[in-house]
CSV table of C-alpha atoms in Angstrom, one decimal:
chain,number,residue,atom,x,y,z
I,1,MET,CA,0.0,0.0,0.0
I,2,SER,CA,1.2,3.5,-0.6
I,3,SER,CA,-0.4,6.6,0.8
I,4,GLU,CA,0.2,9.9,-0.8
I,5,ARG,CA,-0.6,13.5,-0.1
I,6,SER,CA,-0.5,16.1,-2.7
I,7,ALA,CA,-0.9,19.9,-2.4
I,8,SER,CA,-1.0,22.9,-4.6
I,9,ALA,CA,-0.3,25.7,-2.1
I,10,ALA,CA,-2.7,23.9,0.2
I,11,GLU,CA,-3.0,23.2,3.8
I,12,MET,CA,-3.7,19.8,5.3
I,13,ALA,CA,-3.2,17.9,8.5
I,14,GLY,CA,-1.1,14.7,8.7
I,15,THR,CA,1.7,12.7,10.5
I,16,THR,CA,4.4,9.8,10.0
I,17,ALA,CA,4.2,6.0,10.6
I,18,PRO,CA,5.8,4.2,13.5
I,19,ALA,CA,7.8,1.0,12.8
I,20,LEU,CA,5.6,-1.6,11.5
I,21,PRO,CA,3.9,-3.5,14.3
I,22,GLN,CA,3.4,-7.3,14.2
I,23,SER,CA,0.0,-6.8,12.6
I,24,ILE,CA,-1.0,-3.9,10.5
I,25,PHE,CA,-4.6,-4.0,11.6
I,26,PHE,CA,-6.3,-1.6,14.0
I,27,HIS,CA,-3.4,1.0,13.6
I,28,ASN,CA,-3.0,4.2,11.7
I,29,LEU,CA,-0.7,3.1,9.0
I,30,VAL,CA,0.3,6.6,8.0
I,31,GLY,CA,3.5,7.6,9.8
I,32,ASN,CA,3.7,11.1,11.1
I,33,PRO,CA,0.1,11.7,10.0
I,34,GLY,CA,-0.3,15.1,11.7
I,35,ALA,CA,3.2,16.5,10.9
I,36,GLU,CA,4.0,16.5,14.6
I,37,GLU,CA,7.4,14.9,14.2
I,38,GLY,CA,10.3,17.0,13.1
I,39,SER,CA,10.7,20.8,12.9
I,40,ALA,CA,8.2,23.3,11.6
I,41,SER,CA,9.2,25.9,9.0
I,42,PRO,CA,9.6,29.3,10.8
I,43,ASP,CA,8.0,31.2,8.0
I,44,GLY,CA,6.4,28.7,5.5
I,45,GLN,CA,9.1,29.8,2.9
I,46,THR,CA,11.9,27.7,4.5
I,47,VAL,CA,11.2,24.1,3.5
I,48,VAL,CA,11.9,21.6,6.3
I,49,PRO,CA,12.4,17.8,6.0
I,50,ILE,CA,9.4,15.8,7.0
I,51,PRO,CA,10.2,12.6,8.9
I,52,GLN,CA,8.7,9.4,7.5
I,53,TRP,CA,7.7,11.0,4.2
I,54,THR,CA,9.2,10.8,0.7
I,55,VAL,CA,8.6,14.3,-0.6
I,56,THR,CA,8.6,15.8,-4.1
I,57,GLY,CA,8.2,19.5,-4.7
I,58,ASN,CA,8.0,21.8,-1.7
I,59,LEU,CA,5.7,20.0,0.6
I,60,ASN,CA,6.3,21.7,4.0
I,61,VAL,CA,5.2,21.8,7.6
I,62,VAL,CA,4.2,24.9,9.6
I,63,ALA,CA,2.8,25.5,13.1
I,64,TYR,CA,-0.8,26.7,13.3
I,65,GLY,CA,-0.7,30.5,13.4
I,66,THR,CA,2.6,30.9,11.6
I,67,PRO,CA,2.7,34.4,10.2
I,68,GLY,CA,2.0,34.5,6.5
I,69,GLU,CA,-1.7,33.7,6.3
I,70,PHE,CA,-1.5,30.1,7.5
I,71,PRO,CA,-4.3,28.5,9.4
I,72,THR,CA,-4.5,29.5,13.1
I,73,PRO,CA,-5.5,27.3,16.0
I,74,THR,CA,-9.0,28.8,15.8
I,75,ASP,CA,-9.6,28.4,12.0
I,76,PRO,CA,-11.8,25.5,11.0
I,77,GLY,CA,-10.0,22.2,11.3
I,78,PRO,CA,-9.6,19.1,13.5
I,79,PRO,CA,-11.1,19.5,17.0
I,80,ASN,CA,-8.1,17.8,18.6
I,81,ARG,CA,-5.4,19.1,16.3
I,82,GLY,CA,-1.7,19.1,17.1
I,83,ALA,CA,0.6,22.0,16.8
I,84,LYS,CA,1.5,21.6,13.1
I,85,LEU,CA,0.1,20.9,9.7
I,86,PHE,CA,1.3,20.1,6.2
I,87,VAL,CA,1.2,22.9,3.7
I,88,GLY,CA,2.1,23.2,0.0
I,89,GLY,CA,4.6,25.7,-1.1
I,90,PRO,CA,6.4,28.1,-0.9
I,91,ALA,CA,5.8,28.1,-4.7
I,92,PHE,CA,2.4,27.7,-6.3
I,93,ALA,CA,3.3,24.2,-7.6
I,94,VAL,CA,2.3,20.6,-6.9
I,95,ALA,CA,4.0,19.0,-3.9
I,96,THR,CA,3.6,15.4,-2.8
I,97,GLY,CA,4.4,13.2,0.1
I,98,ALA,CA,4.3,9.4,0.0
I,99,GLN,CA,4.9,6.4,2.2
I,100,THR,CA,4.9,2.6,1.6
I,101,VAL,CA,3.5,0.1,4.0
I,102,LEU,CA,4.2,-3.6,3.4
I,103,VAL,CA,1.6,-6.2,4.4
I,104,PRO,CA,3.3,-8.8,6.8
I,105,PRO,CA,3.0,-12.4,5.5
I,106,ASN,CA,1.0,-13.4,8.5
I,107,ASP,CA,-1.8,-10.9,7.6
I,108,GLN,CA,-2.0,-11.5,3.9
I,109,TRP,CA,-4.6,-14.3,4.1
I,110,LEU,CA,-7.0,-12.0,5.9
I,111,ILE,CA,-6.9,-9.6,3.0
I,112,ASP,CA,-7.1,-12.3,0.4
I,113,MET,CA,-10.2,-13.8,2.1
I,114,GLY,CA,-12.0,-10.4,2.0
I,115,PHE,CA,-12.0,-9.7,5.7
I,116,ILE,CA,-10.2,-6.4,5.8
I,117,MET,CA,-11.6,-2.9,5.2
I,118,PHE,CA,-9.7,0.4,4.9
I,119,ASP,CA,-10.7,3.8,6.4
I,120,LEU,CA,-9.1,6.8,4.7
I,121,GLN,CA,-9.7,10.0,6.8
I,122,GLY,CA,-8.1,13.5,6.8
I,123,TYR,CA,-8.6,17.2,7.2
I,124,LEU,CA,-8.0,19.0,3.9
I,125,GLY,CA,-8.3,22.6,2.9
I,126,GLY,CA,-6.7,25.7,1.5
I,127,TYR,CA,-6.2,29.4,1.8
I,128,GLY,CA,-9.0,32.0,1.6
I,129,ASP,CA,-10.6,32.4,-1.8
I,130,GLU,CA,-7.6,30.9,-3.6
I,131,ARG,CA,-8.0,27.8,-5.8
I,132,ASP,CA,-5.4,25.9,-3.9
I,133,TYR,CA,-6.4,22.4,-2.7
I,134,ALA,CA,-5.1,19.2,-1.1
I,135,GLU,CA,-5.9,15.5,-1.8
I,136,PHE,CA,-5.0,12.4,0.3
I,137,GLY,CA,-5.1,9.0,-1.2
I,138,VAL,CA,-4.1,5.3,-0.9
I,139,THR,CA,-3.1,3.0,-3.6
I,140,PHE,CA,-3.1,-0.7,-3.1
I,141,PHE,CA,-0.6,-2.8,-5.0
I,142,ASP,CA,-0.1,-6.5,-5.6
I,143,GLY,CA,3.2,-8.3,-5.0
I,144,ILE,CA,4.6,-7.3,-8.4
I,145,GLY,CA,3.6,-3.7,-8.2
I,146,ALA,CA,0.4,-3.7,-10.2
I,147,VAL,CA,-2.3,-1.2,-9.0
I,148,LEU,CA,-5.3,-3.0,-7.5
I,149,LEU,CA,-7.3,0.0,-6.3
I,150,GLU,CA,-6.8,3.7,-5.7
I,151,SER,CA,-8.9,5.8,-3.4
I,152,ILE,CA,-8.6,9.6,-3.0
I,153,ILE,CA,-10.3,12.1,-0.7
I,154,GLY,CA,-10.5,15.8,-1.5
I,155,PRO,CA,-10.1,18.3,-2.7
I,156,VAL,CA,-12.0,20.8,-0.5
I,157,THR,CA,-12.8,23.7,-2.8
I,158,ARG,CA,-12.8,27.4,-1.9
I,159,GLU,CA,-16.5,27.3,-2.3
I,160,GLN,CA,-16.8,24.5,0.2
I,161,ARG,CA,-14.6,26.5,2.6
I,162,GLY,CA,-16.8,29.5,2.2
I,163,ASN,CA,-13.7,31.3,0.8
I,164,LEU,CA,-12.1,31.1,4.2
I,165,THR,CA,-8.8,29.6,5.3
I,166,GLY,CA,-9.4,26.3,7.0
I,167,LEU,CA,-9.5,22.5,6.9
I,168,ARG,CA,-12.6,20.3,6.4
I,169,ALA,CA,-13.0,16.6,7.3
I,170,ARG,CA,-13.1,14.2,4.4
I,171,GLY,CA,-13.2,10.4,4.3
I,172,THR,CA,-14.0,7.2,2.5
I,173,GLY,CA,-13.4,3.5,3.0
I,174,GLY,CA,-13.9,0.2,1.4
I,175,MET,CA,-12.6,-3.4,1.1
I,176,VAL,CA,-8.8,-3.9,0.8
I,177,PRO,CA,-8.5,-5.7,-2.5
I,178,ALA,CA,-7.4,-9.4,-2.5
I,179,GLY,CA,-3.8,-9.7,-3.4
I,180,THR,CA,-2.7,-6.5,-1.7
I,181,ARG,CA,0.9,-6.7,-0.5
């Protein structure tokens, strides 16, 4: 499985994955999903490394309330948010973050028998009346790398945000496809 975040000057909440437990079930498989690990950019322009994420472009992390029109702790968003969030930028270009999670051999039969569901949840948003946006997705691969299923949440449009800076809950779920590794 691979989970990916992409942003176009967009704000979103997320964090990194811990070391793989004995079983992947009943755990958040996204490492550092709320961006709480590592440093925050002091200004949103200085790009910082994001632990547990493979990043392309200028995916970045800021603290809520960072000067420069970033979301504040009181803007719409997660009720139990941490101190930081993912943002796209500093340039108005696509930025992505990805992680890979391998299914342990002892758990593969449960997937192949159709017993395992996935739950993809996140807070996504953007800035004011700008057209920026974020998406969060998961791609399930078989043992040779063929795509079995892709599921994406987002974007949250400026209209859905009421032309305000903030994050909105989005989610989906479904059956993990047989053969996922």
